[in-house]
Coordinates of C-alpha atoms in Angstrom, one line a residue:
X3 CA 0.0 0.0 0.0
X4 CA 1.3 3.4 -0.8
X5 CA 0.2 7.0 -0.2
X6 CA 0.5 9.7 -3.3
X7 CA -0.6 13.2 -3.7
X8 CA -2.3 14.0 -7.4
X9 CA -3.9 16.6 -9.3
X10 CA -6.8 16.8 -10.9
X11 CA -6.3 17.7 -14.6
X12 CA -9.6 17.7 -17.2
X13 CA -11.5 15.5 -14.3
X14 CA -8.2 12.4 -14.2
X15 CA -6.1 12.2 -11.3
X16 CA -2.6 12.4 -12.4
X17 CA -0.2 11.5 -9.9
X18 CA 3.7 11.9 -10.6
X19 CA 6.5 9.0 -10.2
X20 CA 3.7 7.2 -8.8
X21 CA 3.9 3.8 -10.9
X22 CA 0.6 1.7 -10.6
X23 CA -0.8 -1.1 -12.3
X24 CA -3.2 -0.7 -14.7
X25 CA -6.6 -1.6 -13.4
X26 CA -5.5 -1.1 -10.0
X27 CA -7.7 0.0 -7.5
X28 CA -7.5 2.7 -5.6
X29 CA -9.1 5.1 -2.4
X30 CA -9.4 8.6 -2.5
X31 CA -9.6 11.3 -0.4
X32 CA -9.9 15.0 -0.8
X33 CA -9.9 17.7 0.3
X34 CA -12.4 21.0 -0.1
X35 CA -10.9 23.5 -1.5
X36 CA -9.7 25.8 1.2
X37 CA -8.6 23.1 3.4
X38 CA -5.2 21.7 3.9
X39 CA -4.3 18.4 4.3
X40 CA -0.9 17.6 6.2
X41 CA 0.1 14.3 7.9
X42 CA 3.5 13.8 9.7
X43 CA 5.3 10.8 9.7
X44 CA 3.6 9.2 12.5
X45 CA 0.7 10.1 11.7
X46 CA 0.7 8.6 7.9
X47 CA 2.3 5.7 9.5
X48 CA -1.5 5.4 11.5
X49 CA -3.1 5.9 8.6
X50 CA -1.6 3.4 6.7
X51 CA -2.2 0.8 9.5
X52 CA -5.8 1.3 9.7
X53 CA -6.3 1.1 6.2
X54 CA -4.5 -2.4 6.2
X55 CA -7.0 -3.3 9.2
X56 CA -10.2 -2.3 6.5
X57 CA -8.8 -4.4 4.0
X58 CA -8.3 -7.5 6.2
X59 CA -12.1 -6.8 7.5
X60 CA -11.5 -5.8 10.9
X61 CA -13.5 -2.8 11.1
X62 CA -17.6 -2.4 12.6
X63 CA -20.5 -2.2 10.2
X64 CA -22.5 1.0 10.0
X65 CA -25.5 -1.4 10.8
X66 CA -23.3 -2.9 14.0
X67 CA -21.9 0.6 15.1
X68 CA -25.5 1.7 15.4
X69 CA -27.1 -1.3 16.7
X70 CA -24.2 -1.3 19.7
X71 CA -25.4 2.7 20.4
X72 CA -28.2 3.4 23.6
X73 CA -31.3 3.7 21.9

């Protein structure tokens, strides 16, 4: 897994030196447009980690988190 910055250009992301795959699939976040968007080391590092935790399935369900809340 790999974090890249990009640029929307005529509505593609283009991301530079990033080499991936073709067909490969990818998450994205933005951000608005006045907003910055900064992550030390550490923090990218968390990032990173939880993402692998999505992708192995360990993560609540919408329908579980609200099931578990006090009605």
């Amino acid at each position: 897994m790999q974090v890249a910055t990009g640029t929307v250009i005529d509505g593609k992301i283009v991301l530079e030196d990033v080499p991936l795959l073709e067909g490969a699939v990818v998450t994205v976040v933005t951000r608005g447009a006045d907003e910055s968007f900064s992550l030390t080391a550490e923090q990218e590092d968390e990032l990173l980690a939880s993402m692998a935790e999505i992708e192995r399935g360990e993560f609540v369900s919408l329908e579980s988190l609200l099931a578990s809340l006090p009605k």
